[in-house]
Each structure stands twice: as C-alpha cells, then as structure tokens.
XYZ file of C-alpha atoms in Angstrom:
672
model
C -17.192 -32.059 66.701
C -15.339 -35.374 67.381
C -11.889 -36.008 65.933
C -12.118 -37.512 62.417
C -10.123 -40.727 62.246
C -8.513 -42.147 59.110
C -10.877 -44.470 57.248
C -10.261 -48.225 57.461
C -12.346 -51.280 56.467
C -13.618 -51.979 60.004
C -14.648 -48.306 60.311
C -16.618 -48.248 57.056
C -19.958 -47.613 58.743
C -18.474 -44.761 60.782
C -16.888 -43.205 57.672
C -20.046 -43.446 55.610
C -21.992 -41.909 58.467
C -19.692 -38.904 58.362
C -20.109 -38.667 54.594
C -23.877 -38.504 54.976
C -23.604 -35.818 57.657
C -21.260 -33.728 55.511
C -23.469 -34.149 52.454
C -26.536 -33.080 54.431
C -24.663 -30.028 55.734
C -23.689 -29.011 52.207
C -27.219 -29.550 50.884
C -28.635 -27.367 53.672
C -26.052 -24.711 52.924
C -26.888 -24.613 49.178
C -23.731 -23.103 47.633
C -24.192 -19.619 46.132
C -23.561 -18.793 42.540
C -20.693 -16.961 40.916
C -21.169 -13.182 40.868
C -18.229 -12.213 38.683
C -18.921 -9.801 35.900
C -18.571 -10.833 32.324
C -15.470 -9.808 30.408
C -15.699 -6.251 29.140
C -15.199 -6.890 25.433
C -15.933 -4.003 23.101
C -15.181 -2.721 19.634
C -11.992 -1.127 18.290
C -12.193 0.449 14.826
C -8.956 1.354 13.014
C -9.385 4.312 10.646
C -6.486 4.202 8.167
C -5.195 6.952 5.858
C -5.002 5.792 2.222
C -4.097 9.139 0.679
C -1.119 9.417 -1.659
C 1.165 10.964 0.966
C 1.267 7.607 2.795
C 3.843 6.449 0.224
C 6.320 8.864 1.831
C 9.228 7.383 3.771
C 9.756 7.665 7.522
C 13.350 8.277 8.714
C 14.993 5.470 10.635
C 13.505 2.633 8.607
C 13.236 1.136 5.134
C 9.458 1.300 4.707
C 6.905 3.938 3.813
C 4.381 5.352 6.291
C 1.862 2.940 4.805
C 4.089 -0.139 5.154
C 5.395 0.679 8.637
C 1.936 1.352 10.084
C 0.433 -1.728 8.392
C 3.076 -3.979 9.935
C 2.754 -2.366 13.372
C -1.033 -2.798 13.393
C -0.783 -6.474 12.419
C 1.477 -7.065 15.441
C -0.397 -4.908 17.961
C -4.074 -5.700 17.357
C -5.516 -8.456 19.577
C -6.199 -12.018 18.479
C -9.585 -13.660 18.067
C -9.636 -15.029 21.608
C -9.456 -11.628 23.291
C -13.192 -10.945 23.082
C -12.498 -7.620 21.367
C -14.136 -6.976 17.999
C -11.785 -5.164 15.607
C -12.635 -3.460 12.324
C -10.896 -1.455 9.608
C -12.062 1.651 7.733
C -9.878 3.216 5.021
C -10.428 6.752 3.744
C -9.435 7.898 0.285
C -8.456 8.001 -2.475
C -10.365 11.202 -3.096
C -12.705 13.207 -0.874
C -15.784 11.071 -1.490
C -14.503 7.660 -0.451
C -14.315 5.827 2.872
C -14.611 2.028 2.847
C -15.405 -0.499 5.584
C -12.768 -3.000 4.480
C -13.095 -5.206 7.600
C -16.445 -5.109 9.457
C -15.947 -5.364 13.241
C -15.794 -8.906 14.573
C -13.594 -11.010 16.861
C -10.700 -12.083 14.638
C -6.901 -12.084 14.659
C -5.470 -8.577 14.225
C -3.446 -9.619 11.176
C -6.687 -10.681 9.475
C -8.358 -7.358 10.318
C -5.676 -5.355 8.483
C -5.052 -7.966 5.749
C -7.036 -5.880 3.172
C -4.254 -3.278 3.382
C -2.070 -5.683 1.379
C -4.012 -4.773 -1.758
C -4.433 -1.070 -0.916
C -2.850 1.527 -3.232
C -2.813 4.898 -1.403
C -3.316 7.936 -3.633
C -5.006 11.329 -3.972
C -6.527 13.267 -1.033
C -7.391 12.048 2.462
C -10.917 12.725 3.843
C -10.088 12.110 7.528
C -13.493 13.342 8.717
C -15.398 11.090 6.324
C -13.391 8.093 7.559
C -14.187 8.848 11.215
C -17.859 9.389 10.350
C -17.987 6.022 8.580
C -16.433 4.295 11.596
C -19.025 5.883 13.892
C -21.758 3.909 12.126
C -20.032 0.635 13.131
C -19.992 1.239 16.885
C -21.988 -1.049 19.198
C -24.048 1.002 21.660
C -24.239 -1.950 24.086
C -20.454 -2.267 24.426
C -17.526 0.098 25.061
C -16.000 1.481 21.859
C -12.740 3.058 20.725
C -11.413 4.436 17.444
C -7.736 4.440 16.425
C -6.933 6.993 13.712
C -3.727 6.489 11.691
C -3.021 9.548 9.503
C -0.140 11.734 8.340
C -2.027 15.024 8.238
C -5.357 16.799 8.793
C -8.492 16.540 6.663
C -7.781 18.197 3.282
C -11.324 17.876 1.947
C -12.873 20.886 3.705
C -14.667 18.938 6.487
C -14.685 19.788 10.223
C -13.167 16.886 12.158
C -13.470 18.710 15.490
C -17.244 19.180 15.145
C -17.695 15.513 14.235
C -15.612 14.354 17.221
C -17.713 16.471 19.571
C -20.931 15.007 18.163
C -19.650 11.413 18.415
C -18.618 11.954 22.045
C -22.212 12.961 22.833
C -23.780 10.076 20.900
C -21.451 7.365 22.288
C -20.736 7.703 25.993
C -17.152 6.849 26.855
C -15.967 6.767 23.227
C -12.295 7.671 22.879
C -10.527 8.488 19.623
C -6.798 7.770 19.810
C -4.605 9.214 17.054
C -1.144 8.410 15.689
C 0.229 11.260 13.562
C 2.758 9.792 11.122
C 5.710 11.952 10.127
C 4.801 14.574 12.753
C 7.077 15.889 15.487
C 4.294 17.926 17.110
C 0.468 17.719 17.096
C -1.528 19.501 14.391
C -4.572 21.149 16.070
C -6.935 20.247 13.208
C -5.979 16.566 13.661
C -5.406 16.401 17.418
C -8.827 17.827 18.330
C -10.511 14.450 17.734
C -8.485 12.926 20.575
C -8.719 16.009 22.782
C -12.523 16.251 22.567
C -13.035 12.525 23.296
C -10.344 12.306 26.021
C -8.231 9.995 23.877
C -4.461 9.996 23.343
C -2.511 11.699 20.536
C 0.890 10.281 19.570
C 3.391 11.933 17.250
C 5.645 9.641 15.219
C 8.358 11.422 13.246
C 10.406 8.261 12.558
C 9.687 4.624 11.708
C 10.643 3.314 15.195
C 8.466 5.998 16.788
C 5.547 5.004 14.532
C 5.817 1.328 15.506
C 6.031 2.214 19.206
C 3.178 4.743 19.025
C 0.802 2.344 17.280
C 1.613 -0.398 19.784
C 1.021 1.955 22.714
C -2.208 3.348 21.236
C -3.629 -0.158 20.796
C -2.540 -1.073 24.328
C -4.293 1.987 25.799
C -7.464 1.339 23.787
C -7.623 -2.315 24.868
C -7.103 -1.365 28.516
C -10.257 0.770 28.315
C -12.279 -1.814 26.403
C -11.550 -5.048 28.203
C -11.779 -5.163 31.993
C -11.842 -8.647 33.476
C -12.434 -8.413 37.249
C -11.362 -11.423 39.257
C -14.259 -13.722 40.201
C -15.660 -13.138 43.686
C -17.639 -15.630 45.720
C -21.261 -14.607 46.106
C -22.558 -13.869 49.583
C -25.785 -15.389 50.761
C -27.911 -15.577 53.918
C -26.831 -18.044 56.574
C -28.774 -21.291 56.805
C -28.899 -23.187 60.072
C -26.087 -21.076 61.483
C -23.676 -22.033 58.671
C -22.856 -20.834 55.165
C -22.767 -23.180 52.234
C -20.165 -21.278 50.227
C -18.247 -18.959 52.504
C -16.374 -19.861 55.625
C -17.983 -18.904 58.929
C -15.364 -17.307 61.230
C -17.368 -18.513 64.257
C -17.670 -22.116 63.124
C -14.189 -23.223 64.188
C -11.757 -25.214 61.995
C -13.103 -25.698 58.519
C -12.113 -26.453 54.942
C -13.157 -24.138 52.071
C -12.834 -25.626 48.565
C -13.127 -23.742 45.242
C -11.982 -24.502 41.693
C -10.993 -22.654 38.541
C -9.667 -23.439 35.048
C -6.039 -22.342 34.723
C -4.218 -19.618 36.618
C -6.309 -16.476 36.365
C -9.029 -18.342 34.475
C -12.756 -18.463 35.138
C -14.191 -20.020 38.266
C -15.711 -23.459 37.791
C -19.509 -23.495 38.044
C -19.923 -27.178 37.137
C -19.967 -29.977 39.741
C -16.457 -31.043 40.739
C -15.836 -34.412 42.344
C -14.096 -33.680 45.634
C -12.473 -36.454 47.693
C -11.004 -35.629 51.101
C -8.703 -38.157 52.804
C -7.489 -38.056 56.408
C -3.899 -38.599 55.421
C -0.536 -36.856 55.796
C 0.483 -38.084 52.338
C -0.961 -39.458 49.131
C -3.496 -42.138 50.077
C -3.168 -45.707 48.915
C -5.583 -47.577 46.676
C -7.203 -49.274 49.689
C -7.831 -46.014 51.567
C -11.350 -44.592 51.556
C -12.135 -40.857 51.532
C -13.881 -39.351 54.541
C -15.764 -37.076 52.158
C -16.751 -37.781 48.546
C -19.105 -35.221 47.026
C -20.066 -33.428 43.770
C -20.207 -29.637 44.180
C -18.635 -26.655 42.365
C -17.407 -25.275 45.729
C -18.328 -25.525 49.416
C -17.207 -25.066 53.027
C -17.371 -27.785 55.687
C -16.272 -28.029 59.360
C -13.132 -30.139 59.662
C -10.987 -31.177 62.629
C -7.476 -29.762 62.942
C -4.998 -32.006 61.150
C -3.485 -33.110 57.841
C -5.644 -33.993 54.841
C -5.175 -34.956 51.226
C -7.508 -33.349 48.661
C -8.330 -34.868 45.263
C -10.506 -33.116 42.689
C -11.564 -34.132 39.197
C -13.504 -32.308 36.493
C -13.985 -34.110 33.198
C -10.540 -35.435 32.239
C -8.756 -32.845 34.418
C -7.432 -33.724 37.879
C -5.959 -31.919 40.885
C -4.354 -33.127 44.137
C -2.835 -31.360 47.139
C -1.769 -32.009 50.738
C -3.269 -29.479 53.211
C -3.248 -28.837 56.938
C -6.372 -27.527 58.649
C -5.564 -25.015 61.383
C -7.622 -23.986 64.381
C -7.416 -20.204 64.028
C -8.948 -19.528 60.613
C -10.600 -21.353 57.687
C -8.261 -23.342 55.438
C -8.910 -22.412 51.813
C -7.928 -24.686 48.933
C -8.286 -23.571 45.328
C -8.113 -26.412 42.835
C -6.504 -24.902 39.731
C -7.066 -27.326 36.867
C -4.483 -27.249 34.077
C -7.356 -27.566 31.620
C -9.651 -25.725 29.233
C -13.247 -25.835 28.068
C -14.393 -26.968 24.607
C -18.007 -26.249 23.627
C -18.771 -28.953 21.088
C -21.539 -28.736 18.509
C -22.311 -31.399 15.891
C -24.530 -30.309 13.011
C -26.416 -32.736 10.774
C -26.441 -36.513 10.755
C -27.153 -39.520 8.564
C -30.643 -40.779 7.757
C -31.026 -43.932 5.677
C -33.610 -43.834 2.886
C -36.619 -46.066 3.419
C -38.378 -47.897 0.572
C -40.387 -45.519 -1.575
C -37.897 -42.676 -1.130
C -39.148 -41.682 2.333
C -36.582 -40.705 4.998
C -35.659 -43.609 7.241
C -34.438 -43.750 10.807
C -31.673 -41.327 11.753
C -28.360 -42.884 12.729
C -27.012 -42.133 16.207
C -24.233 -39.585 16.584
C -21.096 -40.649 18.431
C -18.312 -38.266 19.493
C -14.841 -39.581 20.357
C -11.897 -37.602 21.743
C -8.312 -38.853 21.301
C -4.977 -37.627 22.619
C -3.113 -36.451 19.505
C 0.139 -37.948 20.868
C -1.411 -41.391 21.461
C -1.349 -43.659 18.394
C -3.122 -46.569 20.092
C -6.523 -45.498 18.779
C -8.061 -45.670 22.265
C -10.333 -42.677 22.936
C -10.050 -40.609 26.105
C -13.814 -40.247 26.185
C -16.880 -41.094 24.112
C -20.131 -39.117 24.145
C -23.497 -39.618 22.391
C -24.509 -35.974 22.871
C -24.294 -33.673 19.779
C -24.079 -30.598 22.036
C -21.459 -31.090 24.738
C -19.236 -29.125 27.066
C -15.907 -30.912 27.435
C -13.267 -30.174 30.071
C -9.921 -31.354 28.691
C -6.367 -31.111 30.053
C -4.103 -28.628 28.298
C -2.791 -30.258 25.129
C -3.630 -31.276 21.574
C -6.611 -33.503 20.826
C -8.364 -35.112 17.874
C -12.171 -34.939 18.017
C -14.219 -37.233 15.762
C -17.981 -37.239 15.157
C -19.673 -40.200 13.431
C -23.203 -40.804 12.201
C -23.710 -43.833 9.956
C -21.241 -43.540 7.037
C -20.648 -39.831 7.730
C -17.553 -38.837 9.655
C -15.780 -35.563 10.393
C -12.537 -35.059 12.311
C -10.991 -31.904 13.751
C -7.830 -31.185 15.717
C -8.070 -28.779 18.647
C -5.422 -27.119 20.833
C -6.543 -26.646 24.448
C -4.756 -24.103 26.645
C -5.105 -23.903 30.420
C -7.979 -21.596 31.327
C -9.221 -21.301 27.741
C -12.766 -21.597 26.431
C -13.454 -22.256 22.766
C -16.166 -23.459 20.420
C -15.694 -26.407 18.064
C -18.214 -27.079 15.298
C -18.319 -30.509 13.657
C -20.614 -30.312 10.597
C -21.533 -33.873 9.595
C -23.337 -32.506 6.539
C -19.983 -31.137 5.426
C -16.654 -32.425 4.235
C -13.038 -31.540 4.908
C -10.971 -29.867 2.201
C -7.198 -29.927 2.721
C -5.115 -27.760 0.385
C -1.390 -27.675 -0.334
C 0.793 -26.189 -3.045
C 3.918 -26.988 -5.032
C 5.688 -23.727 -5.911
C 9.458 -24.122 -6.454
C 11.658 -21.026 -6.766
C 15.404 -21.297 -7.199
C 15.548 -24.902 -5.990
C 13.418 -24.272 -2.877
C 9.713 -23.940 -2.170
C 8.046 -20.547 -1.867
C 6.842 -19.977 1.688
C 4.152 -17.276 1.737
C 0.739 -18.168 0.320
C -2.880 -17.105 0.497
C -5.529 -19.779 -0.112
C -9.115 -18.802 -0.925
C -12.212 -20.929 -1.506
C -15.130 -19.532 -3.538
C -18.520 -20.606 -4.850
C -20.627 -19.510 -7.807
C -22.722 -16.427 -7.048
C -24.220 -14.559 -10.026
C -25.060 -11.561 -7.807
C -21.403 -10.860 -6.979
C -18.849 -9.087 -9.205
C -17.055 -11.750 -11.207
C -19.809 -14.262 -10.468
C -18.127 -15.776 -7.385
C -18.269 -15.337 -3.616
C -15.393 -16.127 -1.262
C -16.361 -18.454 1.605
C -12.997 -19.248 3.213
C -9.449 -17.902 3.364
C -6.176 -18.952 5.009
C -2.483 -18.049 4.952
C -1.395 -21.360 6.503
C 1.036 -23.526 4.563
C -1.450 -26.404 4.235
C -4.876 -25.242 5.457
C -7.899 -27.400 6.235
C -11.480 -26.182 5.702
C -14.758 -27.663 6.934
C -17.287 -26.900 4.182
C -20.804 -28.004 3.225
C -20.949 -30.560 0.444
C -20.723 -28.911 -2.965
C -18.439 -27.682 -5.751
C -15.798 -25.047 -5.003
C -13.154 -22.949 -6.725
C -9.838 -23.037 -4.884
C -7.138 -20.451 -5.519
C -3.635 -20.105 -4.154
C -1.702 -16.862 -4.486
C 1.908 -15.986 -3.764
C 2.866 -12.407 -4.457
C 1.462 -11.587 -7.896
C 1.188 -15.202 -9.077
C -1.929 -17.335 -8.663
C -3.600 -20.516 -9.883
C -7.239 -21.642 -9.610
C -8.803 -25.104 -9.770
C -12.213 -26.671 -9.198
C -12.982 -29.372 -6.636
C -16.075 -31.356 -5.584
C -16.581 -32.101 -1.874
C -18.976 -34.718 -0.493
C -20.631 -34.845 2.946
C -18.420 -36.575 5.496
C -15.571 -36.851 2.981
C -11.985 -35.643 3.166
C -10.513 -34.272 -0.060
C -6.819 -33.406 -0.360
C -5.930 -31.080 -3.235
C -2.397 -30.071 -4.219
C -2.110 -27.081 -6.556
C 0.868 -26.422 -8.842
C 1.811 -22.741 -8.838
C 4.289 -21.505 -11.452
C 6.192 -18.606 -9.919
C 9.444 -16.691 -10.260
C 11.195 -14.269 -7.926
C 12.875 -11.015 -8.873
C 15.305 -9.396 -6.424
C 16.452 -5.861 -7.253
C 19.377 -3.729 -6.125
C 20.224 -0.207 -7.297
C 23.642 1.443 -7.058
C 22.153 4.860 -6.244
C 24.697 7.435 -5.008
C 24.297 8.740 -1.471
C 22.759 12.131 -0.769
C 24.495 15.156 0.656
C 24.291 13.782 4.239
C 25.803 10.418 3.127
C 22.487 8.620 3.673
C 21.007 6.446 0.905
C 18.652 8.261 -1.438
C 14.969 7.273 -1.112
C 13.993 4.885 -3.913
C 10.569 3.871 -5.209
C 10.556 0.720 -7.351
C 7.762 0.131 -9.837
C 7.201 -3.213 -11.525
C 5.436 -2.958 -14.883
C 3.607 -5.631 -16.817
C 4.287 -5.415 -20.550
C 1.566 -5.697 -23.206
C -0.321 -3.748 -21.987
C 2.066 -1.573 -20.005
C 0.781 -1.012 -16.453
C 2.167 -0.849 -12.914
C 1.368 -4.042 -11.002
C 3.505 -3.596 -7.878
C 5.634 -1.004 -6.113
C 8.005 -0.919 -3.163
C 10.136 1.584 -1.272
C 12.501 -0.985 0.247
C 16.182 -0.550 -0.577
C 16.421 -4.056 -2.067
C 12.917 -5.436 -2.693
C 11.836 -8.860 -3.893
C 8.838 -9.540 -6.144
C 7.111 -12.923 -6.556
C 5.417 -13.024 -9.971
C 4.078 -15.365 -12.613
C 6.495 -16.259 -15.453
C 6.561 -13.587 -18.166
C 8.096 -10.305 -19.366
C 8.350 -7.309 -17.028
C 9.965 -3.897 -16.675
C 11.474 -2.803 -13.374
C 11.931 0.946 -12.832
C 13.705 2.617 -9.909
C 12.888 6.271 -9.207
C 15.685 7.706 -7.071
C 15.234 10.725 -4.838
C 12.461 13.224 -5.448
C 13.577 14.376 -8.895
C 14.039 12.922 -12.381
C 16.651 10.229 -11.754
C 15.560 6.783 -12.899
C 16.971 3.371 -13.730
C 15.072 0.751 -15.712
C 15.483 -2.699 -17.233
C 13.245 -5.126 -19.147
C 13.492 -8.759 -18.051
C 11.920 -12.127 -18.853
C 11.356 -14.599 -16.009
C 10.847 -18.352 -16.332
C 8.911 -20.631 -13.965
C 10.950 -21.496 -10.874
C 13.610 -18.867 -11.645
C 15.265 -16.684 -9.019
C 16.709 -13.618 -10.765
C 18.850 -10.955 -9.113
C 19.085 -7.668 -11.014
C 21.383 -4.713 -10.315
C 20.090 -1.503 -11.893
C 22.715 0.994 -12.975
C 21.860 4.642 -12.304
C 22.879 7.391 -14.751
C 22.978 10.566 -12.655
C 25.191 13.336 -11.391
C 25.161 15.289 -8.151
C 24.914 19.062 -8.013
C 25.181 21.635 -5.220
C 23.675 25.115 -5.767
C 24.507 28.438 -4.104
C 23.944 32.151 -4.764
C 26.006 35.204 -3.745
C 25.683 38.977 -4.130
C 27.992 41.260 -6.132
C 30.476 41.381 -3.252
C 30.611 37.622 -2.784
C 28.365 37.525 0.286
C 25.669 34.867 0.755
C 22.089 35.890 0.023
C 19.172 34.866 2.230
C 15.502 34.102 1.602
C 16.094 31.905 -1.441
C 13.498 29.907 -3.339
C 14.998 27.631 -6.004
C 13.319 26.246 -9.124
C 15.223 23.950 -11.514
C 13.803 22.963 -14.928
C 15.052 20.490 -17.534
C 15.667 21.250 -21.232
C 11.967 20.719 -22.004
C 10.967 23.363 -19.452
C 9.558 20.856 -16.932
C 10.214 21.794 -13.315
C 12.057 18.886 -11.702
C 13.119 20.434 -8.400
C 11.830 23.102 -6.021
C 13.432 23.868 -2.675
C 13.906 26.577 -0.053
C 17.260 25.305 1.212
C 20.083 27.844 1.247
C 22.558 25.578 -0.586
C 20.544 22.633 -1.952
C 22.268 19.477 -3.173
C 20.908 16.402 -4.894
C 20.905 14.026 -7.870
C 19.764 14.885 -11.382
C 19.626 12.928 -14.616
C 22.293 13.904 -17.207
C 21.301 16.937 -19.290
C 21.020 20.725 -19.472
C 19.063 22.645 -16.816
C 17.940 26.202 -16.163
C 17.819 27.512 -12.614
C 15.905 30.393 -11.022
C 16.584 31.656 -7.511
C 14.371 34.228 -5.834
C 16.260 36.128 -3.122
C 15.479 39.134 -0.965
C 17.459 41.268 -3.411
C 15.762 40.007 -6.542
C 15.726 37.182 -9.077
C 18.932 35.397 -10.101
C 18.938 33.023 -13.106
C 21.425 30.733 -14.784
C 21.990 27.449 -16.608
C 24.213 24.420 -16.126
C 24.880 20.986 -17.594
C 25.531 17.770 -15.756
C 26.833 14.407 -16.945
C 26.611 10.938 -15.420
C 29.017 10.641 -12.501
C 29.539 14.413 -12.129
C 29.848 16.019 -8.708
C 29.346 19.682 -9.576
C 28.939 22.931 -7.641
C 26.954 25.676 -9.416
C 27.334 29.202 -8.025
C 25.033 32.008 -9.185
C 26.058 35.661 -8.728
C 23.630 38.558 -8.535
C 24.310 41.095 -11.278
C-alpha cells in the first residue's frame, strides 16, 4: 500500500479517492455485532424478623436489633440503577402473619426497607412462614437470593430446614444468606436454611457486628446475582482476505477503532463519526481528514506513522493522537465521557375542529438545554417523540412541546449510564414544598405523598407518588390530588388540581413541635448505662404513639398534650412526665428517676457461698419484677418493699427487704 500523505487542497482528488477505497473496504468487511452478555440482574428478597424480641438492644450501640438492622439494610441494599430487583417480606407479629411489604422491583434500597419505619415488632416470629412467602416472589428466569434477618429460630412449630431443602430444589442456584442478631454462634435450627442452599450464615452479637454482617451479606448476594462480563468483539468469517471488525495479523500495519460510553461502560453499537487525519498534532481548520466514515467500529490498513483521531457520537466527542506501528495492529478505544438517555414523550395536543370533532394534532418538539447555560439556546432539537440521546456527562433540562402543552424535566447524566426519561404531555408537574419551623429553624426530614380518590381502597384513597426530598417534583396526569406532608408524627393534607401541561407549585404549612428527652438513670453494676425504652403517649385517649431505645431521643409531633415515660432496665423502674407542646416549640425535658440499687447474695450457715441459685423478686403486690440466675445479681428497683426467694442446691432461702430512692443496698440471705 502506498504511503498516505497529509491532505492538502491540491491533493483533494487523491484524498477523496483514498476515502472511497477505505469506505469500500469497510463495507465489504461488514463489521460484526457485539456479543457481550446482558447484565445478570436478579432478585434479592429481604426477610425481616418483626417479632417482639427485635426491640432488644445490641451491645456496642444505642439502637435496638430492629433499628440497627433497618439502618444497615438501607445503606447496603443497591440503588435503582443496579439492575437488581429488591423486595421486603416481614414475618410476625404472631404465627399466622407474613407480609410482602415491598414487592420486588428495581428501586433504591432505602425505599425497599422504608415500610420498616412504621413497623411495630411484637409477639412471635414465624421464620419459616416468612421464607415461604418470599419463595413465591422469586423470578424463575433470573438468579435469586434471600437474605434472612432474625434473632432466633422459628418459634411457631414449623420446619425451616425442610422448607429450605424444597426451595433449593425448586429454584436452581437459590442461596439463603442469614444474619443472626444477638448471636455469638449459629443456632442449627436457623443456620440450616443457609447450609442447605449453600448460602452464608453470619453471627452478630453486637451492633457493629450486625452492621458489618448485613453489609457483607448483601455484598455476597449481589456478587452472585449481578455478573457483568466485559464486552468482547464478535468474530466473523473473513471477507476478501480481510476482517471488518477484528485486526488481521497478516494484513500489515492497520488501525482498529472501537468506542464505548464511559470507563467500563457498554460498547457503542450506534454509528460513530470517525475522522482520521495524517497529522502529528491536532489538525487545523483547513486540514481535511484522510478518512471520514460512520461506523460503530472497524479495522483498516494504515501506513506506519502519526495520526490524529476524532470521534463524535451525538453531543459527545473524543480526540487522540496515535502512532501506527509496523509490528502489530494499533488499537484505539474512544471512551466517550457521556451517557444514554432513552426519551419517550406521551400524548400531544389536538385542536378541536368545528362541530366538536378532533382537529389536526400539533407537532411535538423536544429541546435539550445545558442546565448551566442561561442563554436559552438549545444543545439539540428533535421532532421525534421516541428518541435515544447521547449526552455528555452533566446536568440537562429537557423540554417537550406540543401546541399549548409543555412539560420540562431535569436529568443528570453520568458517564457510561443509561436511563429512561418519560415526558407525559397529557400530564402536569406538581412541585411541593413545606414550611415547618421548629425552635427558630426549619424541620429537615419530610415524607411527601400524593393520593387520589379510590373507593375500593381502605380509607377511600390510593397513593400514587411518594418522596422524601426537601422539595419534590412529580409528573402526574391531569386531575385532582390529595397531597400530604409528614414529619415524625405530625402531618397536614391539602387538595390540589393539576392541568395537562401545567406546573403547579404548592407550599404546605406544617405545625410541628420537637421533644428531646434525657433521663438521669443510674449506671448498672458494670458502670454502663442502663437500657432505657421511651414511650410517648397521646392523651385523651391514652395510647402509645411512638417508642425509642436511644439514650436521648427526639420526637417530632403535632402540637398538643403528651406523656413521656422512660422504662429503665428490665424491671419496674420508670420515670414519667406530662407535657404540652405548642406549634414551633423545641422542648428539652430531663426525667428524674426514683430508684435504688440493690445487690443480692446468699450464704450457708457457715458463711460460705452457695451455688446453683435461681432468684425471684416480687413487689408488695406479689408481682414478680425480677428473675435471674446470677450468683450475686445487682440492679435497679423502684422504691418499696420486696420479698425475695432463692433456690439453691441446699434448699430454698427466703427474705424481705426495703429500698428507698437513692439507696445503694446489699441484701445478704443466710440459709437456716
């Protein structure tokens, strides 16, 4: 092949002749198609224990098993763009209940476990029933995994091991991973589900261990579910002694060009405009390319020397200086710092003709703007309602117009990403915000919901949209909606009408107050703080509306009268106070605890310690307030008179004692 000279005006015919030869070579070669496998995807179902024991604390943290595991799941589960469908099944309260609280779908992990915010664990835990319910959600066409979060085995008389064995036969490759909360070693009746399905079992005796175990379990499950092999170029038969896609080692010096979206992203299968210049540096405006062609990828013979490659795809560009060697093909991969947006415009405007008949439909026009550019000049304009846009990484405003109808959306494009963007012209945009002052500042955590009338649903309404953003925007069909904003236990609802192609901004006024509680509970015998459970009661009628096991919790509530109760330790020590909160008020309350500490011991007639004790302490009304098998138990009790029974290897020892607020008393029983 002759040496390729740099293009110049008086060599135009020679350059164009080379272009035609190269184009013919590429056409004869017919580039092969991408043979990469699709992303693995799959389904991950979280089966969550909602039995009463989940209110127990985990050492090393300030939250209960329920709170720690909820937070860890929200952080660990994948986001909506991962391709993994996640779901949530809760089992309990009681042996006959297991609920699909989040059907499996591709969503952010925090949204999958969001229903746990309103969960109130209690009663027994039917682990087996929960796993069985999750089995009905699995997709036979995709890989599946189950993550079981529980603090003990099934206590409803069901055989978890038999169910796990059956599921492993019905769903090839299914793995059940388990995190045992509060456990320092596996329980066989619980661990068999993981063993029989070749999953992992993690013990988590402390709060940090629970967070780490849940994160690791999710990581292991996702590694099995989602395998994304790197794209490989397809092989094909040689045509005319050359290949169209792959380099031919016998063909001499050649240039092999491929393209992809973002580092590690998908290979480009759309035509790319390639321009090759015979230049040792960036060509000038007057320089002509020696090759200008539209192909996703190709290989072409090229003389040894320096070249400058330009590539463009949509609004994305790429440029690089390369040197073609004589010993092996020179490969250039154009990595576009861009992403793909699959655009879909629904609906359009049709004017009404005389007589009420539909008139001609107005054309649809799509405009894309750089969000940082205030000039109003679009980057591109398209008349196609269904479009695939390649955009550089960044933030863009996309607008669709049809007659008087208009809808606008903002989209974030990341390098290598692919996302869908729906622009419903038969819909409007509803933008919500809230004014909720507390203590001179605005509250920060909200949940917005949008509902419509539905007589077939409980309460007569059906939720159609939800967001926890500070000022969310919803694209909704034209109609009338109920909008609600909630912060903590306070909420407000309003009604709004939305027209097609219209933008409605609605600001809601939420009257809230915040209660922060601290209790001066004495430390336990090992100098650690006593576990505390706070209960917030609504007055008239009296009922518990919120609870927390944090050392110093905060409650966001509507203005009104409340009672806060702190239950300290595992016995009968309490502190309580009635309060009235006004709108916008931030109230800090310190609860005083009336209690004394007592240490118990028992000796024989000669003053020696007795072994094998079982203690039972009852109050003046005969109610048992404390049972323990410790040799010398110590703890807090409310002021009053108590009777104590101690069963030892040498018989029963009984006695009584009194304790006052602030006492630190040792009670010693002697066998008679």
